Amino acid sequence: MTGGQVTGGRATARTLAGPPAAADLLARAAALAATLPVTPAIAFIRVGDDPASESYVRGKAKKAAELGLDSRVHALPADTTQADLHALIGTLNADPGVHGVLLQLPLPGHLNADAALTCIDPRKDVDGLHPVSAGLLWQGQPGLRPCTPAGVMALLDHYRIPVAGQHAVIVGRSALVGRPLAGLLLNADATVTVAHRATPDLGAVTRRADLLIVAAGQAHLITPDMVRPGATVIDVGINRVPGQDGARASLTGDVHPDVAGVAGALTPVPGGVGPMTVAQLMMNTVQAAAQQTPADRRNGASGDVPR
């Protein structure tokens, strides 16, 4: 990807805004849902009273309702035991009226999130975090994918950003974003390098990228000198930066804003990858419902989950 717009003599990157791409993904999810004889249903599990978790679940449930999906929120007290959490997941696994189960993270410190996630039926793993889901991804087999990495791929597709044959550099190796995104990009025929904050001379690695995706969780980690001119830069980071002199805190990404003067295309923060994550969750829910519906009851659409 080369070029960008020129404003006042200074090149500025093309903005890859999330809302239009998310709207396209949601429209495709709605079209698939319309072929099903059931209403796709997602169950959210939230443990404790963390305000951020409450807000996230509320926003996801609202989006599901806007799309015509059924959503159910199970709010458990902070002192919920591991056994009780697993029992609820088991009940939802066995409920044919529930097609997707999402466990909102983080959990209270006394709970083991990995153990709970592994209890979710992989067919209902709409967050794409079950070890079976991860294995299917790395084998290149169809399965439900983690929402943020799959949302990044959908955003690239919406804006027709080339992936095949490109050198993609991912900064960040988490199980939520960096690792599964590497698998998705490999499956799309990119050449992939995974770096992180401990990578020596990180800039030397990132400057080789045609496609640079940053998910390290460190505000302004990537500066203009670390980006190859014309590269496409996807900023997955969301960092809350305290305001000065009593000003309110602001949200910023892992990429310094001045990178817009070097990159060919850049996602904003907020308003970039964030909307794609929620839209992909809706698509995953509909795909899960389609896969759980016998083929002879569907009306024309296969509901195949991505490779």
PDB file of C-alpha atoms in Angstrom:
ATOM      1  CA  MET A   1       0.000   0.000   0.000  1.00  0.00           C
ATOM      2  CA  THR A   2       1.584   3.269  -1.016  1.00  0.00           C
ATOM      3  CA  GLY A   3       0.664   6.875  -0.893  1.00  0.00           C
ATOM      4  CA  GLY A   4      -1.930   8.647   1.162  1.00  0.00           C
ATOM      5  CA  GLN A   5      -3.532  12.031   0.987  1.00  0.00           C
ATOM      6  CA  VAL A   6      -1.545  15.234   1.011  1.00  0.00           C
ATOM      7  CA  THR A   7      -2.620  18.056   3.282  1.00  0.00           C
ATOM      8  CA  GLY A   8      -0.636  21.266   3.453  1.00  0.00           C
ATOM      9  CA  GLY A   9       2.315  19.619   1.723  1.00  0.00           C
ATOM     10  CA  ARG A  10       2.475  16.770   4.274  1.00  0.00           C
ATOM     11  CA  ALA A  11       1.459  13.234   3.392  1.00  0.00           C
ATOM     12  CA  THR A  12      -1.282  11.803   5.596  1.00  0.00           C
ATOM     13  CA  ALA A  13      -2.341   8.205   5.741  1.00  0.00           C
ATOM     14  CA  ARG A  14      -5.633   6.970   4.379  1.00  0.00           C
ATOM     15  CA  THR A  15      -7.959   6.443   7.339  1.00  0.00           C
ATOM     16  CA  LEU A  16      -9.267   2.888   7.735  1.00  0.00           C
ATOM     17  CA  ALA A  17     -12.316   3.684   9.838  1.00  0.00           C
ATOM     18  CA  GLY A  18     -13.988   0.814  11.664  1.00  0.00           C
ATOM     19  CA  PRO A  19     -17.693   1.762  11.482  1.00  0.00           C
ATOM     20  CA  PRO A  20     -18.190   1.334   7.700  1.00  0.00           C
ATOM     21  CA  ALA A  21     -16.359  -1.998   7.711  1.00  0.00           C
ATOM     22  CA  ALA A  22     -18.295  -3.116  10.808  1.00  0.00           C
ATOM     23  CA  ALA A  23     -21.590  -2.165   9.155  1.00  0.00           C
ATOM     24  CA  ASP A  24     -20.683  -4.335   6.166  1.00  0.00           C
ATOM     25  CA  LEU A  25     -19.833  -7.279   8.423  1.00  0.00           C
ATOM     26  CA  LEU A  26     -23.052  -6.859  10.417  1.00  0.00           C
ATOM     27  CA  ALA A  27     -25.074  -6.766   7.198  1.00  0.00           C
ATOM     28  CA  ARG A  28     -23.538 -10.061   6.156  1.00  0.00           C
ATOM     29  CA  ALA A  29     -24.297 -11.527   9.579  1.00  0.00           C
ATOM     30  CA  ALA A  30     -27.925 -10.381   9.310  1.00  0.00           C
ATOM     31  CA  ALA A  31     -28.231 -11.912   5.832  1.00  0.00           C
ATOM     32  CA  LEU A  32     -26.968 -15.251   7.128  1.00  0.00           C
ATOM     33  CA  ALA A  33     -29.266 -15.073  10.165  1.00  0.00           C
ATOM     34  CA  ALA A  34     -32.242 -14.539   7.852  1.00  0.00           C
ATOM     35  CA  THR A  35     -31.611 -17.949   6.274  1.00  0.00           C
ATOM     36  CA  LEU A  36     -31.970 -19.773   9.600  1.00  0.00           C
ATOM     37  CA  PRO A  37     -35.162 -21.223  11.092  1.00  0.00           C
ATOM     38  CA  VAL A  38     -33.997 -20.158  14.574  1.00  0.00           C
ATOM     39  CA  THR A  39     -32.993 -16.864  16.125  1.00  0.00           C
ATOM     40  CA  PRO A  40     -29.272 -17.011  16.939  1.00  0.00           C
ATOM     41  CA  ALA A  41     -28.802 -16.648  20.696  1.00  0.00           C
ATOM     42  CA  ILE A  42     -25.737 -15.690  22.707  1.00  0.00           C
ATOM     43  CA  ALA A  43     -25.295 -16.048  26.466  1.00  0.00           C
ATOM     44  CA  PHE A  44     -22.950 -13.644  28.250  1.00  0.00           C
ATOM     45  CA  ILE A  45     -21.425 -14.594  31.594  1.00  0.00           C
ATOM     46  CA  ARG A  46     -20.130 -11.801  33.798  1.00  0.00           C
ATOM     47  CA  VAL A  47     -18.627 -12.396  37.246  1.00  0.00           C
ATOM     48  CA  GLY A  48     -18.426  -9.562  39.768  1.00  0.00           C
ATOM     49  CA  ASP A  49     -19.185  -5.867  39.482  1.00  0.00           C
ATOM     50  CA  ASP A  50     -16.266  -4.531  37.458  1.00  0.00           C
ATOM     51  CA  PRO A  51     -17.638  -1.377  35.765  1.00  0.00           C
ATOM     52  CA  ALA A  52     -15.681  -1.952  32.553  1.00  0.00           C
ATOM     53  CA  SER A  53     -16.968  -5.527  32.234  1.00  0.00           C
ATOM     54  CA  GLU A  54     -20.529  -4.347  32.867  1.00  0.00           C
ATOM     55  CA  SER A  55     -20.158  -1.735  30.153  1.00  0.00           C
ATOM     56  CA  TYR A  56     -18.647  -4.165  27.645  1.00  0.00           C
ATOM     57  CA  VAL A  57     -21.364  -6.776  28.164  1.00  0.00           C
ATOM     58  CA  ARG A  58     -24.094  -4.152  28.004  1.00  0.00           C
ATOM     59  CA  GLY A  59     -22.719  -2.850  24.707  1.00  0.00           C
ATOM     60  CA  LYS A  60     -22.454  -6.331  23.184  1.00  0.00           C
ATOM     61  CA  ALA A  61     -25.981  -7.249  24.283  1.00  0.00           C
ATOM     62  CA  LYS A  62     -27.289  -4.009  22.801  1.00  0.00           C
ATOM     63  CA  LYS A  63     -25.604  -4.722  19.475  1.00  0.00           C
ATOM     64  CA  ALA A  64     -27.071  -8.231  19.449  1.00  0.00           C
ATOM     65  CA  ALA A  65     -30.538  -6.786  19.996  1.00  0.00           C
ATOM     66  CA  GLU A  66     -30.042  -4.280  17.169  1.00  0.00           C
ATOM     67  CA  LEU A  67     -29.201  -7.185  14.867  1.00  0.00           C
ATOM     68  CA  GLY A  68     -32.259  -9.147  15.962  1.00  0.00           C
ATOM     69  CA  LEU A  69     -30.305 -11.747  17.909  1.00  0.00           C
ATOM     70  CA  ASP A  70     -31.348 -13.127  21.272  1.00  0.00           C
ATOM     71  CA  SER A  71     -28.974 -12.334  24.145  1.00  0.00           C
ATOM     72  CA  ARG A  72     -28.996 -13.427  27.753  1.00  0.00           C
ATOM     73  CA  VAL A  73     -26.787 -11.972  30.464  1.00  0.00           C
ATOM     74  CA  HIS A  74     -25.846 -14.124  33.437  1.00  0.00           C
ATOM     75  CA  ALA A  75     -24.425 -11.796  36.107  1.00  0.00           C
ATOM     76  CA  LEU A  76     -22.759 -13.821  38.863  1.00  0.00           C
ATOM     77  CA  PRO A  77     -21.563 -12.481  42.226  1.00  0.00           C
ATOM     78  CA  ALA A  78     -17.865 -11.797  42.742  1.00  0.00           C
ATOM     79  CA  ASP A  79     -17.553 -14.710  45.184  1.00  0.00           C
ATOM     80  CA  THR A  80     -18.774 -17.290  42.646  1.00  0.00           C
ATOM     81  CA  THR A  81     -16.802 -20.522  42.917  1.00  0.00           C
ATOM     82  CA  GLN A  82     -15.022 -22.232  40.063  1.00  0.00           C
ATOM     83  CA  ALA A  83     -17.419 -25.165  40.380  1.00  0.00           C
ATOM     84  CA  ASP A  84     -20.481 -22.928  40.138  1.00  0.00           C
ATOM     85  CA  LEU A  85     -19.058 -21.123  37.111  1.00  0.00           C
ATOM     86  CA  HIS A  86     -18.357 -24.422  35.377  1.00  0.00           C
ATOM     87  CA  ALA A  87     -21.852 -25.648  36.243  1.00  0.00           C
ATOM     88  CA  LEU A  88     -23.443 -22.627  34.560  1.00  0.00           C
ATOM     89  CA  ILE A  89     -21.282 -23.120  31.468  1.00  0.00           C
ATOM     90  CA  GLY A  90     -22.325 -26.765  31.371  1.00  0.00           C
ATOM     91  CA  THR A  91     -25.994 -25.786  31.538  1.00  0.00           C
ATOM     92  CA  LEU A  92     -25.552 -23.360  28.635  1.00  0.00           C
ATOM     93  CA  ASN A  93     -23.609 -25.959  26.644  1.00  0.00           C
ATOM     94  CA  ALA A  94     -26.551 -28.328  26.977  1.00  0.00           C
ATOM     95  CA  ASP A  95     -29.206 -25.739  26.105  1.00  0.00           C
ATOM     96  CA  PRO A  96     -30.137 -26.067  22.401  1.00  0.00           C
ATOM     97  CA  GLY A  97     -31.604 -22.565  22.518  1.00  0.00           C
ATOM     98  CA  VAL A  98     -28.161 -21.080  23.185  1.00  0.00           C
ATOM     99  CA  HIS A  99     -25.795 -21.039  20.203  1.00  0.00           C
ATOM    100  CA  GLY A 100     -22.939 -18.997  21.635  1.00  0.00           C
ATOM    101  CA  VAL A 101     -21.380 -18.636  25.095  1.00  0.00           C
ATOM    102  CA  LEU A 102     -19.093 -15.729  25.968  1.00  0.00           C
ATOM    103  CA  LEU A 103     -17.250 -15.481  29.274  1.00  0.00           C
ATOM    104  CA  GLN A 104     -16.388 -11.840  29.895  1.00  0.00           C
ATOM    105  CA  LEU A 105     -12.779 -11.383  31.010  1.00  0.00           C
ATOM    106  CA  PRO A 106     -11.061 -10.605  33.287  1.00  0.00           C
ATOM    107  CA  LEU A 107     -12.461 -12.769  36.072  1.00  0.00           C
ATOM    108  CA  PRO A 108     -11.963 -12.160  39.791  1.00  0.00           C
ATOM    109  CA  GLY A 109      -8.522 -13.282  40.914  1.00  0.00           C
ATOM    110  CA  HIS A 110      -9.651 -16.474  42.616  1.00  0.00           C
ATOM    111  CA  LEU A 111     -11.069 -17.900  39.381  1.00  0.00           C
ATOM    112  CA  ASN A 112      -9.063 -19.717  36.697  1.00  0.00           C
ATOM    113  CA  ALA A 113     -10.070 -18.208  33.366  1.00  0.00           C
ATOM    114  CA  ASP A 114      -8.293 -20.823  31.237  1.00  0.00           C
ATOM    115  CA  ALA A 115     -10.090 -23.660  33.003  1.00  0.00           C
ATOM    116  CA  ALA A 116     -13.448 -21.950  32.558  1.00  0.00           C
ATOM    117  CA  LEU A 117     -12.861 -21.182  28.881  1.00  0.00           C
ATOM    118  CA  THR A 118     -11.959 -24.810  28.256  1.00  0.00           C
ATOM    119  CA  CYS A 119     -15.356 -25.825  29.645  1.00  0.00           C
ATOM    120  CA  ILE A 120     -17.190 -24.024  26.840  1.00  0.00           C
ATOM    121  CA  ASP A 121     -18.418 -26.275  24.035  1.00  0.00           C
ATOM    122  CA  PRO A 122     -16.122 -25.422  21.064  1.00  0.00           C
ATOM    123  CA  ARG A 123     -19.214 -25.258  18.830  1.00  0.00           C
ATOM    124  CA  LYS A 124     -20.473 -22.393  21.035  1.00  0.00           C
ATOM    125  CA  ASP A 125     -17.074 -20.744  21.559  1.00  0.00           C
ATOM    126  CA  VAL A 126     -17.987 -17.441  19.913  1.00  0.00           C
ATOM    127  CA  ASP A 127     -14.944 -15.753  21.466  1.00  0.00           C
ATOM    128  CA  GLY A 128     -12.711 -18.265  19.666  1.00  0.00           C
ATOM    129  CA  LEU A 129     -10.530 -18.859  22.732  1.00  0.00           C
ATOM    130  CA  HIS A 130     -11.027 -22.584  23.347  1.00  0.00           C
ATOM    131  CA  PRO A 131      -7.911 -24.725  22.728  1.00  0.00           C
ATOM    132  CA  VAL A 132      -9.867 -26.654  20.089  1.00  0.00           C
ATOM    133  CA  SER A 133     -10.632 -23.371  18.295  1.00  0.00           C
ATOM    134  CA  ALA A 134      -6.954 -22.434  18.431  1.00  0.00           C
ATOM    135  CA  GLY A 135      -5.935 -25.824  17.082  1.00  0.00           C
ATOM    136  CA  LEU A 136      -8.371 -25.618  14.180  1.00  0.00           C
ATOM    137  CA  LEU A 137      -7.026 -22.177  13.310  1.00  0.00           C
ATOM    138  CA  TRP A 138      -3.407 -23.327  13.221  1.00  0.00           C
ATOM    139  CA  GLN A 139      -4.327 -26.387  11.186  1.00  0.00           C
ATOM    140  CA  GLY A 140      -6.106 -24.160   8.669  1.00  0.00           C
ATOM    141  CA  GLN A 141      -9.411 -25.888   9.383  1.00  0.00           C
ATOM    142  CA  PRO A 142     -12.830 -24.172   9.633  1.00  0.00           C
ATOM    143  CA  GLY A 143     -13.699 -22.939  13.109  1.00  0.00           C
ATOM    144  CA  LEU A 144     -14.741 -19.965  15.198  1.00  0.00           C
ATOM    145  CA  ARG A 145     -11.995 -17.345  15.336  1.00  0.00           C
ATOM    146  CA  PRO A 146     -11.083 -14.827  18.078  1.00  0.00           C
ATOM    147  CA  CYS A 147     -13.105 -11.694  17.447  1.00  0.00           C
ATOM    148  CA  THR A 148     -10.432  -9.014  17.310  1.00  0.00           C
ATOM    149  CA  PRO A 149      -8.041 -10.849  14.937  1.00  0.00           C
ATOM    150  CA  ALA A 150     -10.915 -11.941  12.695  1.00  0.00           C
ATOM    151  CA  GLY A 151     -12.246  -8.384  12.811  1.00  0.00           C
ATOM    152  CA  VAL A 152      -8.866  -7.094  11.647  1.00  0.00           C
ATOM    153  CA  MET A 153      -8.995  -9.470   8.692  1.00  0.00           C
ATOM    154  CA  ALA A 154     -12.525  -8.321   7.852  1.00  0.00           C
ATOM    155  CA  LEU A 155     -11.404  -4.678   7.989  1.00  0.00           C
ATOM    156  CA  LEU A 156      -8.497  -5.366   5.622  1.00  0.00           C
ATOM    157  CA  ASP A 157     -10.880  -7.136   3.259  1.00  0.00           C
ATOM    158  CA  HIS A 158     -13.394  -4.273   3.386  1.00  0.00           C
ATOM    159  CA  TYR A 159     -10.756  -1.727   2.375  1.00  0.00           C
ATOM    160  CA  ARG A 160      -9.190  -4.114  -0.166  1.00  0.00           C
ATOM    161  CA  ILE A 161      -5.803  -4.018   1.533  1.00  0.00           C
ATOM    162  CA  PRO A 162      -3.631  -6.756  -0.012  1.00  0.00           C
ATOM    163  CA  VAL A 163      -2.570  -9.556   2.328  1.00  0.00           C
ATOM    164  CA  ALA A 164      -1.349 -12.409   0.125  1.00  0.00           C
ATOM    165  CA  GLY A 165       2.342 -12.058  -0.613  1.00  0.00           C
ATOM    166  CA  GLN A 166       2.770  -9.175   1.845  1.00  0.00           C
ATOM    167  CA  HIS A 167       5.214  -9.105   4.750  1.00  0.00           C
ATOM    168  CA  ALA A 168       3.071  -8.694   7.855  1.00  0.00           C
ATOM    169  CA  VAL A 169       4.717  -7.782  11.141  1.00  0.00           C
ATOM    170  CA  ILE A 170       2.677  -8.213  14.327  1.00  0.00           C
ATOM    171  CA  VAL A 171       3.870  -6.472  17.469  1.00  0.00           C
ATOM    172  CA  GLY A 172       2.331  -8.432  20.337  1.00  0.00           C
ATOM    173  CA  ARG A 173       2.084 -12.148  21.079  1.00  0.00           C
ATOM    174  CA  SER A 174      -1.012 -12.503  23.263  1.00  0.00           C
ATOM    175  CA  ALA A 175      -3.410 -15.415  22.926  1.00  0.00           C
ATOM    176  CA  LEU A 176      -6.198 -12.871  22.359  1.00  0.00           C
ATOM    177  CA  VAL A 177      -4.705 -11.035  19.369  1.00  0.00           C
ATOM    178  CA  GLY A 178      -1.097 -11.578  18.305  1.00  0.00           C
ATOM    179  CA  ARG A 179      -0.890 -15.360  18.129  1.00  0.00           C
ATOM    180  CA  PRO A 180      -4.247 -16.037  16.421  1.00  0.00           C
ATOM    181  CA  LEU A 181      -3.727 -13.113  14.052  1.00  0.00           C
ATOM    182  CA  ALA A 182      -0.450 -14.682  12.950  1.00  0.00           C
ATOM    183  CA  GLY A 183      -2.358 -17.835  12.059  1.00  0.00           C
ATOM    184  CA  LEU A 184      -5.031 -15.962  10.136  1.00  0.00           C
ATOM    185  CA  LEU A 185      -2.448 -14.016   8.160  1.00  0.00           C
ATOM    186  CA  LEU A 186      -0.484 -17.172   7.362  1.00  0.00           C
ATOM    187  CA  ASN A 187      -3.699 -18.813   6.171  1.00  0.00           C
ATOM    188  CA  ALA A 188      -4.198 -15.766   3.920  1.00  0.00           C
ATOM    189  CA  ASP A 189      -0.740 -16.289   2.353  1.00  0.00           C
ATOM    190  CA  ALA A 190       1.108 -13.458   4.084  1.00  0.00           C
ATOM    191  CA  THR A 191       4.689 -13.822   5.271  1.00  0.00           C
ATOM    192  CA  VAL A 192       4.442 -13.237   9.015  1.00  0.00           C
ATOM    193  CA  THR A 193       6.875 -11.998  11.646  1.00  0.00           C
ATOM    194  CA  VAL A 194       5.758 -11.825  15.285  1.00  0.00           C
ATOM    195  CA  ALA A 195       7.654  -9.304  17.409  1.00  0.00           C
ATOM    196  CA  HIS A 196       7.041  -7.832  20.859  1.00  0.00           C
ATOM    197  CA  ARG A 197       8.366  -5.278  23.314  1.00  0.00           C
ATOM    198  CA  ALA A 198      11.350  -7.518  24.161  1.00  0.00           C
ATOM    199  CA  THR A 199      12.431  -7.809  20.518  1.00  0.00           C
ATOM    200  CA  PRO A 200      15.891  -6.229  20.104  1.00  0.00           C
ATOM    201  CA  ASP A 201      15.854  -3.215  17.793  1.00  0.00           C
ATOM    202  CA  LEU A 202      12.110  -3.427  17.303  1.00  0.00           C
ATOM    203  CA  GLY A 203      12.186  -0.604  14.768  1.00  0.00           C
ATOM    204  CA  ALA A 204      14.455  -2.566  12.447  1.00  0.00           C
ATOM    205  CA  VAL A 205      11.815  -5.310  12.368  1.00  0.00           C
ATOM    206  CA  THR A 206       8.763  -3.063  11.973  1.00  0.00           C
ATOM    207  CA  ARG A 207      10.361  -1.047   9.159  1.00  0.00           C
ATOM    208  CA  ARG A 208      10.349  -4.186   7.000  1.00  0.00           C
ATOM    209  CA  ALA A 209       6.562  -4.503   7.177  1.00  0.00           C
ATOM    210  CA  ASP A 210       4.193  -3.937   4.293  1.00  0.00           C
ATOM    211  CA  LEU A 211       1.442  -4.529   6.849  1.00  0.00           C
ATOM    212  CA  LEU A 212       2.186  -3.565  10.460  1.00  0.00           C
ATOM    213  CA  ILE A 213      -0.295  -4.628  13.158  1.00  0.00           C
ATOM    214  CA  VAL A 214       0.362  -3.418  16.689  1.00  0.00           C
ATOM    215  CA  ALA A 215      -1.262  -5.023  19.733  1.00  0.00           C
ATOM    216  CA  ALA A 216       1.285  -4.574  22.513  1.00  0.00           C
ATOM    217  CA  GLY A 217      -0.701  -2.533  25.032  1.00  0.00           C
ATOM    218  CA  GLN A 218       1.805   0.323  25.277  1.00  0.00           C
ATOM    219  CA  ALA A 219       0.769   3.817  24.297  1.00  0.00           C
ATOM    220  CA  HIS A 220       2.687   5.288  21.343  1.00  0.00           C
ATOM    221  CA  LEU A 221       5.121   2.368  21.208  1.00  0.00           C
ATOM    222  CA  ILE A 222       5.401   2.737  17.423  1.00  0.00           C
ATOM    223  CA  THR A 223       6.822   6.059  16.263  1.00  0.00           C
ATOM    224  CA  PRO A 224       7.169   7.391  12.701  1.00  0.00           C
ATOM    225  CA  ASP A 225      10.800   6.305  12.380  1.00  0.00           C
ATOM    226  CA  MET A 226       9.692   2.687  12.965  1.00  0.00           C
ATOM    227  CA  VAL A 227       7.337   2.570   9.946  1.00  0.00           C
ATOM    228  CA  ARG A 228       8.216   2.004   6.299  1.00  0.00           C
ATOM    229  CA  PRO A 229       6.796   4.822   4.159  1.00  0.00           C
ATOM    230  CA  GLY A 230       3.529   3.743   2.573  1.00  0.00           C
ATOM    231  CA  ALA A 231       2.935   0.782   4.899  1.00  0.00           C
ATOM    232  CA  THR A 232      -0.531  -0.124   6.149  1.00  0.00           C
ATOM    233  CA  VAL A 233      -0.679   0.200   9.947  1.00  0.00           C
ATOM    234  CA  ILE A 234      -3.400  -1.407  12.063  1.00  0.00           C
ATOM    235  CA  ASP A 235      -3.478  -0.117  15.642  1.00  0.00           C
ATOM    236  CA  VAL A 236      -5.214  -2.599  17.944  1.00  0.00           C
ATOM    237  CA  GLY A 237      -4.078  -0.899  21.152  1.00  0.00           C
ATOM    238  CA  ILE A 238      -6.432   1.013  23.433  1.00  0.00           C
ATOM    239  CA  ASN A 239      -4.669   2.853  26.236  1.00  0.00           C
ATOM    240  CA  ARG A 240      -6.167   5.295  28.712  1.00  0.00           C
ATOM    241  CA  VAL A 241      -3.815   8.263  29.138  1.00  0.00           C
ATOM    242  CA  PRO A 242      -4.350  10.580  32.143  1.00  0.00           C
ATOM    243  CA  GLY A 243      -5.200  14.150  31.233  1.00  0.00           C
ATOM    244  CA  GLN A 244      -3.052  17.083  32.289  1.00  0.00           C
ATOM    245  CA  ASP A 245      -4.113  19.926  34.584  1.00  0.00           C
ATOM    246  CA  GLY A 246      -7.378  18.224  35.521  1.00  0.00           C
ATOM    247  CA  ALA A 247      -8.359  17.288  31.979  1.00  0.00           C
ATOM    248  CA  ARG A 248     -10.207  14.043  31.437  1.00  0.00           C
ATOM    249  CA  ALA A 249      -8.278  10.925  30.493  1.00  0.00           C
ATOM    250  CA  SER A 250      -8.158  10.170  26.779  1.00  0.00           C
ATOM    251  CA  LEU A 251      -7.900   7.000  24.719  1.00  0.00           C
ATOM    252  CA  THR A 252      -4.907   6.482  22.486  1.00  0.00           C
ATOM    253  CA  GLY A 253      -3.407   3.596  20.578  1.00  0.00           C
ATOM    254  CA  ASP A 254      -0.078   1.805  20.496  1.00  0.00           C
ATOM    255  CA  VAL A 255       0.860   3.858  17.433  1.00  0.00           C
ATOM    256  CA  HIS A 256       1.938   7.483  17.725  1.00  0.00           C
ATOM    257  CA  PRO A 257      -0.427   9.841  15.824  1.00  0.00           C
ATOM    258  CA  ASP A 258       2.496  11.239  13.813  1.00  0.00           C
ATOM    259  CA  VAL A 259       2.747   7.872  12.039  1.00  0.00           C
ATOM    260  CA  ALA A 260      -0.073   9.247   9.856  1.00  0.00           C
ATOM    261  CA  GLY A 261       2.595  11.307   8.116  1.00  0.00           C
ATOM    262  CA  VAL A 262       4.494   8.185   7.048  1.00  0.00           C
ATOM    263  CA  ALA A 263       2.020   5.343   6.623  1.00  0.00           C
ATOM    264  CA  GLY A 264      -0.084   4.766   3.548  1.00  0.00           C
ATOM    265  CA  ALA A 265      -3.107   3.722   5.612  1.00  0.00           C
ATOM    266  CA  LEU A 266      -3.830   3.790   9.336  1.00  0.00           C
ATOM    267  CA  THR A 267      -6.669   2.832  11.664  1.00  0.00           C
ATOM    268  CA  PRO A 268      -7.798   5.490  14.160  1.00  0.00           C
ATOM    269  CA  VAL A 269      -8.087   4.961  17.916  1.00  0.00           C
ATOM    270  CA  PRO A 270     -10.841   4.991  18.917  1.00  0.00           C
ATOM    271  CA  GLY A 271     -13.039   4.140  15.931  1.00  0.00           C
ATOM    272  CA  GLY A 272     -10.801   1.656  14.167  1.00  0.00           C
ATOM    273  CA  VAL A 273     -10.513  -1.974  15.215  1.00  0.00           C
ATOM    274  CA  GLY A 274     -12.906  -1.637  18.176  1.00  0.00           C
ATOM    275  CA  PRO A 275     -16.176  -1.715  16.183  1.00  0.00           C
ATOM    276  CA  MET A 276     -14.861  -4.700  14.219  1.00  0.00           C
ATOM    277  CA  THR A 277     -14.457  -6.794  17.374  1.00  0.00           C
ATOM    278  CA  VAL A 278     -18.131  -6.467  18.325  1.00  0.00           C
ATOM    279  CA  ALA A 279     -19.308  -6.975  14.740  1.00  0.00           C
ATOM    280  CA  GLN A 280     -17.223 -10.155  14.452  1.00  0.00           C
ATOM    281  CA  LEU A 281     -18.746 -11.447  17.700  1.00  0.00           C
ATOM    282  CA  MET A 282     -22.181 -11.075  16.115  1.00  0.00           C
ATOM    283  CA  MET A 283     -21.004 -12.881  12.983  1.00  0.00           C
ATOM    284  CA  ASN A 284     -19.489 -15.665  15.091  1.00  0.00           C
ATOM    285  CA  THR A 285     -22.810 -16.078  16.915  1.00  0.00           C
ATOM    286  CA  VAL A 286     -24.749 -16.361  13.669  1.00  0.00           C
ATOM    287  CA  GLN A 287     -22.192 -18.765  12.207  1.00  0.00           C
ATOM    288  CA  ALA A 288     -22.363 -20.892  15.362  1.00  0.00           C
ATOM    289  CA  ALA A 289     -26.159 -21.007  15.079  1.00  0.00           C
ATOM    290  CA  ALA A 290     -25.886 -21.981  11.416  1.00  0.00           C
ATOM    291  CA  GLN A 291     -23.464 -24.792  12.212  1.00  0.00           C
ATOM    292  CA  GLN A 292     -25.823 -26.089  14.912  1.00  0.00           C
ATOM    293  CA  THR A 293     -28.800 -26.067  12.534  1.00  0.00           C
ATOM    294  CA  PRO A 294     -29.296 -29.145  10.323  1.00  0.00           C
ATOM    295  CA  ALA A 295     -28.542 -28.340   6.692  1.00  0.00           C
ATOM    296  CA  ASP A 296     -32.013 -29.365   5.540  1.00  0.00           C
ATOM    297  CA  ARG A 297     -33.559 -26.682   7.775  1.00  0.00           C
ATOM    298  CA  ARG A 298     -31.503 -23.798   6.359  1.00  0.00           C
ATOM    299  CA  ASN A 299     -32.701 -21.594   3.538  1.00  0.00           C
ATOM    300  CA  GLY A 300     -29.851 -21.550   1.072  1.00  0.00           C
ATOM    301  CA  ALA A 301     -26.831 -20.279   3.020  1.00  0.00           C
ATOM    302  CA  SER A 302     -24.167 -22.704   4.176  1.00  0.00           C
ATOM    303  CA  GLY A 303     -23.097 -20.863   7.309  1.00  0.00           C
ATOM    304  CA  ASP A 304     -19.571 -22.160   6.852  1.00  0.00           C
ATOM    305  CA  VAL A 305     -17.150 -20.793   9.403  1.00  0.00           C
ATOM    306  CA  PRO A 306     -13.894 -19.333   8.099  1.00  0.00           C
ATOM    307  CA  ARG A 307     -10.672 -21.191   7.467  1.00  0.00           C
TER     308      ARG A 307
END
